[in-house]
mmCIF file of C-alpha atoms and ligand atoms in Angstrom:
data_model
loop_
_atom_site.group_PDB
_atom_site.id
_atom_site.type_symbol
_atom_site.label_atom_id
_atom_site.label_comp_id
_atom_site.label_asym_id
_atom_site.label_seq_id
_atom_site.Cartn_x
_atom_site.Cartn_y
_atom_site.Cartn_z
ATOM 1 C CA MET U 1 15.306 -9.036 68.343
ATOM 2 C CA TYR U 2 15.429 -12.797 68.461
ATOM 3 C CA ALA U 3 12.964 -14.759 70.499
ATOM 4 C CA SER U 4 11.256 -18.092 70.817
ATOM 5 C CA ILE U 5 11.378 -21.511 69.318
ATOM 6 C CA GLY U 6 8.198 -22.675 67.690
ATOM 7 C CA GLY U 7 6.251 -25.169 69.665
ATOM 8 C CA PHE U 8 8.874 -26.181 72.174
ATOM 9 C CA ARG U 9 8.559 -23.432 74.686
ATOM 10 C CA ARG U 10 5.518 -21.356 75.111
ATOM 11 C CA PRO U 11 6.454 -18.825 77.749
ATOM 12 C CA SER U 12 3.686 -18.492 80.277
ATOM 13 C CA THR U 13 2.573 -14.928 79.965
ATOM 14 C CA PRO U 14 0.642 -13.741 83.002
ATOM 15 C CA ARG U 15 -0.852 -10.327 82.642
ATOM 16 C CA THR U 16 1.826 -8.315 84.355
ATOM 17 C CA SER U 17 3.515 -5.078 83.594
ATOM 18 C CA ARG U 18 4.991 -4.538 80.179
ATOM 19 C CA LEU U 19 8.421 -4.273 81.782
ATOM 20 C CA THR U 20 8.105 -7.731 83.287
ATOM 21 C CA VAL U 21 7.050 -9.186 79.986
ATOM 22 C CA ARG U 22 9.959 -7.591 78.209
ATOM 23 C CA LEU U 23 12.348 -8.904 80.840
ATOM 24 C CA ALA U 24 10.892 -12.369 80.454
ATOM 25 C CA VAL U 25 11.400 -12.216 76.719
ATOM 26 C CA LEU U 26 14.946 -11.030 77.260
ATOM 27 C CA ALA U 27 15.602 -13.869 79.664
ATOM 28 C CA SER U 28 14.269 -16.434 77.244
ATOM 29 C CA THR U 29 16.437 -14.927 74.528
ATOM 30 C CA VAL U 30 19.524 -15.445 76.635
ATOM 31 C CA ALA U 31 18.475 -18.976 77.487
ATOM 32 C CA LEU U 32 17.826 -19.675 73.857
ATOM 33 C CA SER U 33 21.159 -18.525 72.536
ATOM 34 C CA ALA U 34 22.949 -20.480 75.226
ATOM 35 C CA ALA U 35 20.901 -23.600 74.612
ATOM 36 C CA GLY U 36 20.406 -23.248 70.878
ATOM 37 C CA LEU U 37 21.914 -26.598 69.969
ATOM 38 C CA ALA U 38 20.134 -28.445 72.720
ATOM 39 C CA VAL U 39 16.802 -27.105 71.527
ATOM 40 C CA ALA U 40 17.547 -28.039 67.944
ATOM 41 C CA ALA U 41 18.361 -31.570 69.051
ATOM 42 C CA THR U 42 14.992 -32.160 70.689
ATOM 43 C CA PRO U 43 14.134 -35.551 69.230
ATOM 44 C CA SER U 44 10.371 -35.768 69.412
ATOM 45 C CA SER U 45 9.022 -33.124 67.114
ATOM 46 C CA ALA U 46 11.232 -31.189 64.750
ATOM 47 C CA ALA U 47 13.372 -33.316 62.493
ATOM 48 C CA VAL U 48 16.987 -32.285 62.321
ATOM 49 C CA CYS U 49 18.542 -33.149 59.002
ATOM 50 C CA ASN U 50 22.049 -34.419 59.558
ATOM 51 C CA GLY U 51 21.864 -36.120 56.197
ATOM 52 C CA TYR U 52 19.536 -36.921 53.317
ATOM 53 C CA VAL U 53 18.367 -40.141 51.711
ATOM 54 C CA GLY U 54 16.720 -40.657 48.330
ATOM 55 C CA LEU U 55 13.380 -42.464 48.439
ATOM 56 C CA THR U 56 12.544 -43.729 44.945
ATOM 57 C CA PHE U 57 9.397 -45.296 43.501
ATOM 58 C CA ASP U 58 9.655 -47.116 40.185
ATOM 59 C CA ASP U 59 7.350 -48.289 37.414
ATOM 60 C CA GLY U 60 4.608 -45.682 37.737
ATOM 61 C CA PRO U 61 2.422 -44.004 37.170
ATOM 62 C CA THR U 62 -0.055 -46.722 38.112
ATOM 63 C CA GLY U 63 -3.702 -46.899 39.104
ATOM 64 C CA SER U 64 -2.652 -46.313 42.715
ATOM 65 C CA THR U 65 -0.294 -43.398 42.219
ATOM 66 C CA SER U 66 -2.748 -41.036 43.878
ATOM 67 C CA ALA U 67 -2.873 -43.295 46.964
ATOM 68 C CA LEU U 68 0.926 -43.289 47.093
ATOM 69 C CA LEU U 69 1.053 -39.502 46.758
ATOM 70 C CA SER U 70 -1.461 -39.115 49.584
ATOM 71 C CA VAL U 71 0.696 -41.174 51.936
ATOM 72 C CA LEU U 72 3.838 -39.308 50.921
ATOM 73 C CA ARG U 73 2.210 -35.923 51.430
ATOM 74 C CA ALA U 74 0.734 -36.932 54.768
ATOM 75 C CA ASN U 75 4.205 -37.869 55.948
ATOM 76 C CA GLY U 76 5.933 -34.796 54.560
ATOM 77 C CA VAL U 77 7.927 -36.833 52.057
ATOM 78 C CA ARG U 78 9.330 -35.730 48.720
ATOM 79 C CA ALA U 79 10.550 -38.634 46.614
ATOM 80 C CA THR U 80 11.858 -39.447 43.152
ATOM 81 C CA MET U 81 9.495 -41.240 40.792
ATOM 82 C CA PHE U 82 11.222 -43.331 38.105
ATOM 83 C CA ASN U 83 8.427 -43.443 35.571
ATOM 84 C CA VAL U 84 7.894 -45.789 32.653
ATOM 85 C CA GLY U 85 7.311 -43.765 29.480
ATOM 86 C CA GLN U 86 4.308 -45.631 28.195
ATOM 87 C CA ASN U 87 2.648 -45.404 31.617
ATOM 88 C CA VAL U 88 3.144 -41.651 31.557
ATOM 89 C CA GLN U 89 1.677 -41.404 28.083
ATOM 90 C CA SER U 90 -1.431 -43.336 29.090
ATOM 91 C CA ASN U 91 -1.837 -41.579 32.451
ATOM 92 C CA GLN U 92 -0.590 -38.034 32.037
ATOM 93 C CA SER U 93 -2.681 -36.605 34.845
ATOM 94 C CA ALA U 94 -1.082 -39.012 37.335
ATOM 95 C CA ALA U 95 2.374 -37.904 36.206
ATOM 96 C CA ARG U 96 1.347 -34.295 36.625
ATOM 97 C CA ALA U 97 -0.029 -35.106 40.082
ATOM 98 C CA GLN U 98 3.399 -36.425 41.071
ATOM 99 C CA VAL U 99 4.996 -33.083 40.276
ATOM 100 C CA ASP U 100 2.134 -31.161 41.861
ATOM 101 C CA ALA U 101 2.742 -33.154 45.053
ATOM 102 C CA GLY U 102 6.386 -32.054 45.114
ATOM 103 C CA MET U 103 7.930 -35.227 43.694
ATOM 104 C CA TRP U 104 10.822 -35.356 41.255
ATOM 105 C CA VAL U 105 10.095 -37.226 38.026
ATOM 106 C CA ALA U 106 12.726 -39.337 36.302
ATOM 107 C CA ASN U 107 13.211 -41.737 33.382
ATOM 108 C CA HIS U 108 12.797 -45.502 33.818
ATOM 109 C CA SER U 109 12.698 -46.428 30.087
ATOM 110 C CA TRP U 110 9.763 -46.598 27.704
ATOM 111 C CA ASN U 111 8.375 -50.053 28.484
ATOM 112 C CA HIS U 112 10.696 -51.650 31.037
ATOM 113 C CA ALA U 113 12.633 -53.771 28.567
ATOM 114 C CA HIS U 114 16.010 -55.399 29.179
ATOM 115 C CA MET U 115 17.961 -52.546 27.654
ATOM 116 C CA THR U 116 21.412 -54.113 27.591
ATOM 117 C CA SER U 117 20.318 -56.258 24.659
ATOM 118 C CA MET U 118 19.346 -53.184 22.624
ATOM 119 C CA SER U 119 21.413 -51.498 19.959
ATOM 120 C CA GLN U 120 22.716 -48.023 20.679
ATOM 121 C CA SER U 121 20.101 -46.419 18.448
ATOM 122 C CA GLN U 122 17.317 -48.395 20.123
ATOM 123 C CA MET U 123 18.538 -47.205 23.515
ATOM 124 C CA GLN U 124 18.639 -43.681 22.224
ATOM 125 C CA SER U 125 15.086 -43.668 20.923
ATOM 126 C CA ASP U 126 13.759 -45.492 24.005
ATOM 127 C CA LEU U 127 15.172 -42.926 26.435
ATOM 128 C CA SER U 128 14.388 -39.852 24.370
ATOM 129 C CA GLN U 129 10.798 -40.993 23.766
ATOM 130 C CA THR U 130 10.432 -41.420 27.536
ATOM 131 C CA ASN U 131 11.922 -38.008 28.225
ATOM 132 C CA SER U 132 9.456 -36.449 25.783
ATOM 133 C CA ALA U 133 6.465 -38.189 27.352
ATOM 134 C CA ILE U 134 7.465 -37.050 30.829
ATOM 135 C CA GLN U 135 8.212 -33.535 29.708
ATOM 136 C CA SER U 136 4.972 -33.108 27.821
ATOM 137 C CA ALA U 137 2.901 -34.506 30.705
ATOM 138 C CA THR U 138 4.614 -32.634 33.526
ATOM 139 C CA GLY U 139 6.595 -29.780 32.018
ATOM 140 C CA VAL U 140 9.698 -31.175 33.694
ATOM 141 C CA ARG U 141 12.656 -32.543 31.747
ATOM 142 C CA PRO U 142 14.076 -35.609 33.516
ATOM 143 C CA GLN U 143 17.686 -35.469 34.690
ATOM 144 C CA LEU U 144 17.898 -38.958 36.192
ATOM 145 C CA PHE U 145 17.617 -42.392 34.603
ATOM 146 C CA ARG U 146 17.314 -45.792 36.211
ATOM 147 C CA PRO U 147 17.700 -48.787 33.867
ATOM 148 C CA PRO U 148 15.013 -51.470 34.299
ATOM 149 C CA TYR U 149 16.210 -54.266 36.606
ATOM 150 C CA GLY U 150 19.311 -52.179 37.293
ATOM 151 C CA GLU U 151 20.829 -53.733 34.156
ATOM 152 C CA THR U 152 23.278 -51.441 32.430
ATOM 153 C CA ASN U 153 26.441 -51.307 30.356
ATOM 154 C CA SER U 154 28.795 -48.632 29.085
ATOM 155 C CA THR U 155 26.802 -48.036 25.889
ATOM 156 C CA LEU U 156 23.603 -47.423 27.821
ATOM 157 C CA GLN U 157 25.390 -45.110 30.234
ATOM 158 C CA SER U 158 26.856 -43.012 27.445
ATOM 159 C CA VAL U 159 23.511 -42.809 25.636
ATOM 160 C CA ALA U 160 21.850 -41.674 28.871
ATOM 161 C CA SER U 161 24.581 -39.164 29.460
ATOM 162 C CA SER U 162 24.248 -37.751 25.943
ATOM 163 C CA LEU U 163 20.572 -37.068 26.729
ATOM 164 C CA GLY U 164 21.442 -35.219 29.925
ATOM 165 C CA LEU U 165 20.478 -38.154 32.138
ATOM 166 C CA ARG U 166 22.468 -39.238 35.154
ATOM 167 C CA GLN U 167 22.213 -42.991 35.772
ATOM 168 C CA VAL U 168 21.042 -43.869 39.285
ATOM 169 C CA ILE U 169 20.799 -47.463 40.508
ATOM 170 C CA TRP U 170 20.242 -47.962 44.285
ATOM 171 C CA ASP U 171 22.119 -48.678 47.489
ATOM 172 C CA VAL U 172 19.299 -50.449 49.326
ATOM 173 C CA ASP U 173 16.677 -52.733 47.766
ATOM 174 C CA SER U 174 13.443 -52.649 49.782
ATOM 175 C CA GLN U 175 12.460 -56.003 48.189
ATOM 176 C CA ASP U 176 8.906 -54.724 47.891
ATOM 177 C CA TRP U 177 8.747 -56.152 44.343
ATOM 178 C CA ASN U 178 9.643 -59.542 45.830
ATOM 179 C CA GLY U 179 6.687 -59.800 48.226
ATOM 180 C CA ALA U 180 8.411 -58.277 51.265
ATOM 181 C CA SER U 181 6.118 -57.640 54.234
ATOM 182 C CA VAL U 182 5.620 -54.164 55.666
ATOM 183 C CA SER U 183 8.023 -54.901 58.508
ATOM 184 C CA GLN U 184 10.633 -56.309 56.107
ATOM 185 C CA ILE U 185 10.389 -53.177 53.962
ATOM 186 C CA VAL U 186 10.745 -50.994 57.061
ATOM 187 C CA SER U 187 13.700 -53.051 58.214
ATOM 188 C CA ASN U 188 15.427 -52.814 54.815
ATOM 189 C CA ALA U 189 14.918 -49.045 54.775
ATOM 190 C CA GLY U 190 16.509 -48.976 58.215
ATOM 191 C CA ARG U 191 19.863 -49.731 56.566
ATOM 192 C CA LEU U 192 19.835 -46.432 54.640
ATOM 193 C CA GLN U 193 22.778 -44.147 55.373
ATOM 194 C CA ALA U 194 23.176 -40.474 54.507
ATOM 195 C CA GLY U 195 23.495 -39.928 50.768
ATOM 196 C CA GLN U 196 22.052 -43.323 49.862
ATOM 197 C CA VAL U 197 19.125 -44.273 47.662
ATOM 198 C CA ILE U 198 16.459 -46.949 48.236
ATOM 199 C CA LEU U 199 14.484 -48.841 45.586
ATOM 200 C CA MET U 200 10.724 -49.043 46.095
ATOM 201 C CA HIS U 201 7.774 -49.259 43.726
ATOM 202 C CA ASP U 202 4.570 -47.466 42.860
ATOM 203 C CA GLY U 203 1.548 -49.777 42.944
ATOM 204 C CA ILE U 204 2.379 -51.931 45.985
ATOM 205 C CA GLN U 205 0.177 -51.720 49.078
ATOM 206 C CA ASN U 206 2.864 -52.918 51.508
ATOM 207 C CA THR U 207 5.152 -50.151 50.297
ATOM 208 C CA ARG U 208 2.551 -47.489 50.984
ATOM 209 C CA ASP U 209 1.804 -49.004 54.385
ATOM 210 C CA ALA U 210 5.505 -48.960 55.280
ATOM 211 C CA ILE U 211 6.044 -45.243 54.672
ATOM 212 C CA PRO U 212 4.992 -43.896 58.098
ATOM 213 C CA GLN U 213 7.348 -46.323 59.872
ATOM 214 C CA ILE U 214 10.144 -45.670 57.400
ATOM 215 C CA MET U 215 9.806 -41.961 58.134
ATOM 216 C CA ALA U 216 9.729 -42.527 61.888
ATOM 217 C CA ASN U 217 12.937 -44.532 61.622
ATOM 218 C CA LEU U 218 14.667 -41.924 59.450
ATOM 219 C CA THR U 219 13.581 -39.109 61.755
ATOM 220 C CA SER U 220 14.928 -40.970 64.782
ATOM 221 C CA ARG U 221 18.298 -41.082 63.009
ATOM 222 C CA ASN U 222 18.147 -37.404 61.942
ATOM 223 C CA LEU U 223 17.895 -38.379 58.275
ATOM 224 C CA CYS U 224 15.519 -36.543 55.953
ATOM 225 C CA PRO U 225 14.155 -37.408 52.528
ATOM 226 C CA GLY U 226 16.026 -35.460 49.882
ATOM 227 C CA MET U 227 16.469 -35.151 46.154
ATOM 228 C CA ILE U 228 18.979 -37.107 44.092
ATOM 229 C CA SER U 229 21.698 -34.865 42.727
ATOM 230 C CA PRO U 230 21.907 -35.065 38.916
ATOM 231 C CA SER U 231 25.627 -34.401 39.169
ATOM 232 C CA THR U 232 26.581 -36.996 41.786
ATOM 233 C CA GLY U 233 23.657 -39.433 41.923
ATOM 234 C CA ARG U 234 23.677 -39.076 45.716
ATOM 235 C CA ALA U 235 20.853 -37.895 47.952
ATOM 236 C CA VAL U 236 21.165 -34.234 48.897
ATOM 237 C CA ALA U 237 19.026 -31.496 50.414
ATOM 238 C CA PRO U 238 16.080 -30.453 48.237
ATOM 239 C CA ASP U 239 17.053 -27.430 46.209
ATOM 240 C CA GLY U 240 14.229 -25.388 47.662
ATOM 241 C CA THR U 241 12.527 -24.906 44.336
ATOM 242 C CA PRO U 242 8.815 -25.192 44.962
ATOM 243 C CA PRO U 243 6.809 -27.418 42.627
ATOM 244 C CA PRO U 244 5.751 -25.542 39.497
ATOM 245 C CA THR U 245 2.102 -25.384 40.471
ATOM 246 C CA THR U 246 2.773 -23.779 43.851
ATOM 247 C CA PRO U 247 1.877 -20.117 43.575
ATOM 248 C CA PRO U 248 4.913 -17.909 43.976
ATOM 249 C CA PRO U 249 5.266 -17.051 47.649
ATOM 250 C CA THR U 250 6.658 -13.598 47.095
ATOM 251 C CA GLY U 251 4.571 -10.530 47.546
ATOM 252 C CA THR U 252 1.225 -12.272 47.724
ATOM 253 C CA PRO U 253 -1.219 -10.145 49.684
ATOM 254 C CA THR U 254 -2.889 -12.500 52.051
ATOM 255 C CA THR U 255 -5.538 -10.866 54.110
ATOM 256 C CA PRO U 256 -8.178 -8.630 52.673
ATOM 257 C CA PRO U 257 -8.402 -6.092 55.461
ATOM 258 C CA PRO U 258 -11.540 -6.611 57.522
ATOM 259 C CA SER U 259 -13.080 -3.611 59.225
ATOM 260 C CA GLY U 260 -10.617 -2.234 61.743
ATOM 261 C CA GLY U 261 -8.016 -4.661 60.482
ATOM 262 C CA CYS U 262 -4.736 -4.459 58.667
ATOM 263 C CA THR U 263 -3.004 -6.140 55.768
ATOM 264 C CA ALA U 264 -0.077 -8.513 56.129
ATOM 265 C CA THR U 265 2.073 -9.345 53.132
ATOM 266 C CA ALA U 266 4.551 -12.216 53.238
ATOM 267 C CA THR U 267 7.675 -12.655 51.157
ATOM 268 C CA THR U 268 10.348 -15.346 51.208
ATOM 269 C CA PRO U 269 13.619 -13.487 50.719
ATOM 270 C CA ASN U 270 15.988 -16.354 51.596
ATOM 271 C CA VAL U 271 15.693 -20.063 50.835
ATOM 272 C CA TRP U 272 18.367 -22.579 51.741
ATOM 273 C CA GLY U 273 18.452 -26.362 51.438
ATOM 274 C CA ASP U 274 16.771 -27.060 54.737
ATOM 275 C CA ARG U 275 15.193 -23.765 55.830
ATOM 276 C CA TYR U 276 13.924 -20.424 54.633
ATOM 277 C CA ASN U 277 13.176 -16.978 55.956
ATOM 278 C CA THR U 278 9.800 -15.306 55.751
ATOM 279 C CA SER U 279 9.388 -11.552 56.054
ATOM 280 C CA VAL U 280 5.939 -10.141 56.827
ATOM 281 C CA THR U 281 5.086 -6.472 56.397
ATOM 282 C CA VAL U 282 1.978 -5.067 58.049
ATOM 283 C CA GLN U 283 0.090 -2.112 56.635
ATOM 284 C CA GLY U 284 -2.745 -0.211 58.232
ATOM 285 C CA ALA U 285 -1.862 -0.533 61.917
ATOM 286 C CA GLY U 286 0.965 0.335 64.278
ATOM 287 C CA ASN U 287 -0.175 -2.120 66.920
ATOM 288 C CA TRP U 288 -0.978 -5.365 65.186
ATOM 289 C CA THR U 289 -1.574 -9.054 65.688
ATOM 290 C CA VAL U 290 -0.877 -11.451 62.826
ATOM 291 C CA VAL U 291 -1.742 -15.140 62.888
ATOM 292 C CA VAL U 292 0.450 -17.424 60.769
ATOM 293 C CA ALA U 293 -0.130 -21.146 60.112
ATOM 294 C CA LEU U 294 2.630 -23.578 59.165
ATOM 295 C CA THR U 295 2.370 -26.849 57.278
ATOM 296 C CA PRO U 296 3.657 -29.816 59.334
ATOM 297 C CA PRO U 297 6.346 -31.021 59.609
ATOM 298 C CA GLN U 298 7.749 -27.544 59.048
ATOM 299 C CA ARG U 299 8.689 -25.692 62.241
ATOM 300 C CA VAL U 300 9.737 -22.158 63.086
ATOM 301 C CA SER U 301 13.188 -22.038 64.652
ATOM 302 C CA THR U 302 13.718 -18.298 65.123
ATOM 303 C CA THR U 303 11.672 -15.103 64.965
ATOM 304 C CA TRP U 304 12.536 -11.427 65.047
ATOM 305 C CA ASN U 305 10.879 -8.005 65.422
ATOM 306 C CA GLY U 306 7.735 -9.318 67.104
ATOM 307 C CA SER U 307 6.455 -11.185 70.153
ATOM 308 C CA PRO U 308 5.320 -14.682 69.189
ATOM 309 C CA SER U 309 3.040 -17.099 70.985
ATOM 310 C CA TRP U 310 1.921 -20.550 69.883
ATOM 311 C CA ASP U 311 -1.196 -22.661 69.966
ATOM 312 C CA SER U 312 -1.119 -26.189 71.391
ATOM 313 C CA THR U 313 -0.196 -27.792 68.052
ATOM 314 C CA GLY U 314 2.926 -25.674 67.665
ATOM 315 C CA TYR U 315 1.977 -24.949 64.060
ATOM 316 C CA VAL U 316 -0.047 -21.747 64.539
ATOM 317 C CA MET U 317 1.890 -18.670 65.588
ATOM 318 C CA THR U 318 0.349 -15.445 66.825
ATOM 319 C CA MET U 319 2.793 -12.592 66.364
ATOM 320 C CA ARG U 320 2.230 -9.264 68.122
ATOM 321 C CA SER U 321 3.995 -5.995 67.451
ATOM 322 C CA ASN U 322 6.648 -5.220 70.052
ATOM 323 C CA GLY U 323 7.717 -1.740 69.048
ATOM 324 C CA SER U 324 10.242 -2.934 66.464
ATOM 325 C CA GLY U 325 8.318 -1.611 63.495
ATOM 326 C CA ASN U 326 5.911 -3.049 60.963
ATOM 327 C CA THR U 327 8.018 -5.848 59.524
ATOM 328 C CA PHE U 328 8.675 -9.065 61.380
ATOM 329 C CA GLY U 329 10.331 -12.245 60.274
ATOM 330 C CA PHE U 330 11.000 -15.852 61.098
ATOM 331 C CA THR U 331 13.049 -18.820 59.980
ATOM 332 C CA THR U 332 11.217 -22.049 59.138
ATOM 333 C CA MET U 333 12.890 -25.468 59.114
ATOM 334 C CA MET U 334 11.532 -27.447 56.138
ATOM 335 C CA ASN U 335 11.944 -30.879 57.802
ATOM 336 C CA GLY U 336 11.502 -32.603 54.479
ATOM 337 C CA ASN U 337 8.690 -30.434 53.113
ATOM 338 C CA SER U 338 10.456 -27.852 50.984
ATOM 339 C CA SER U 339 7.414 -26.694 49.040
ATOM 340 C CA ALA U 340 4.979 -25.467 51.689
ATOM 341 C CA ARG U 341 5.024 -21.832 52.767
ATOM 342 C CA PRO U 342 3.359 -20.253 55.809
ATOM 343 C CA GLN U 343 -0.200 -19.053 55.418
ATOM 344 C CA ILE U 344 -1.227 -15.759 56.960
ATOM 345 C CA ARG U 345 -4.620 -16.320 58.554
ATOM 346 C CA SER U 346 -5.444 -12.867 59.840
ATOM 347 C CA CYS U 347 -4.172 -9.394 60.612
ATOM 348 C CA THR U 348 -5.959 -7.440 63.302
ATOM 349 C CA THR U 349 -5.372 -4.161 65.087
ATOM 350 C CA GLY U 350 -4.125 -4.184 68.655
HETATM 351 ZN ZN1 LIG H 401 11.342 -51.064 37.287
#
């Protein structure tokens, strides 16, 4: 049975007869299916991704990479970090922290030289040395390359391509490297269209300060931060692969059963570009109550085989058995955070 939209409607549930409650749920189901699109278009909370943009940060890692990652995480952003090889080599933990925070790591040359004046073999060793540094620090082999200063030629492109690197320049220059103010950076980012990529930099305070407003602007235009496709160089939906350090979501028992309690086990059987399904199986009780917490800005869009209710934040769902068995499920919209998975907080009887 389908019911409820996370956070938007919390049906008032007076203590009445079970029949009344069931009718109310039925009624809301009908209303929901009729108004499904209208609910999804609600502008204030859940982001609807009608397109993706690639946020990129060059020249890291730097001494302020962790500050940048904090801002990105707090705003539910995944971005592409075009790293300089020698910076990675001297600050491997910062490069690893980028990946741990859900960022994509990419090649921005060994030491930010003007590469078009290099010989082919110099280009080759520069890019492969950078790839090796990134791979050994993070475990991830880069698939994207941005030439320093955006300066390129056909030799450089073919060398990059022979190393499995797709060249990515940018569509929008934030001008953060050129002393742009926070509001100028926000305004430049406001020109981003679906599929496009913006140039920003690690290590600049104004850039970090601009991120919340950039995200507010993108959200208001139903654009979400995405990954850059290695095959097209355009921004696309994140592929749903969680960062390597995220524990696998499948089959992890979550609640040690307290006395009189039950056990709820969550799996993630389906993951798409912008959403995923979670299936929760309860053991040890026929009548159960399971509390599930989401990570903002993720939102539940649909549930089945249980009766959900929500706390005031809209991120904590209490699911009660409704006679449909011991497995319930729900669909979660990623809204730009493709790595987080719901946490089961408790499973109790009754
Ligand atoms: Zn650069």
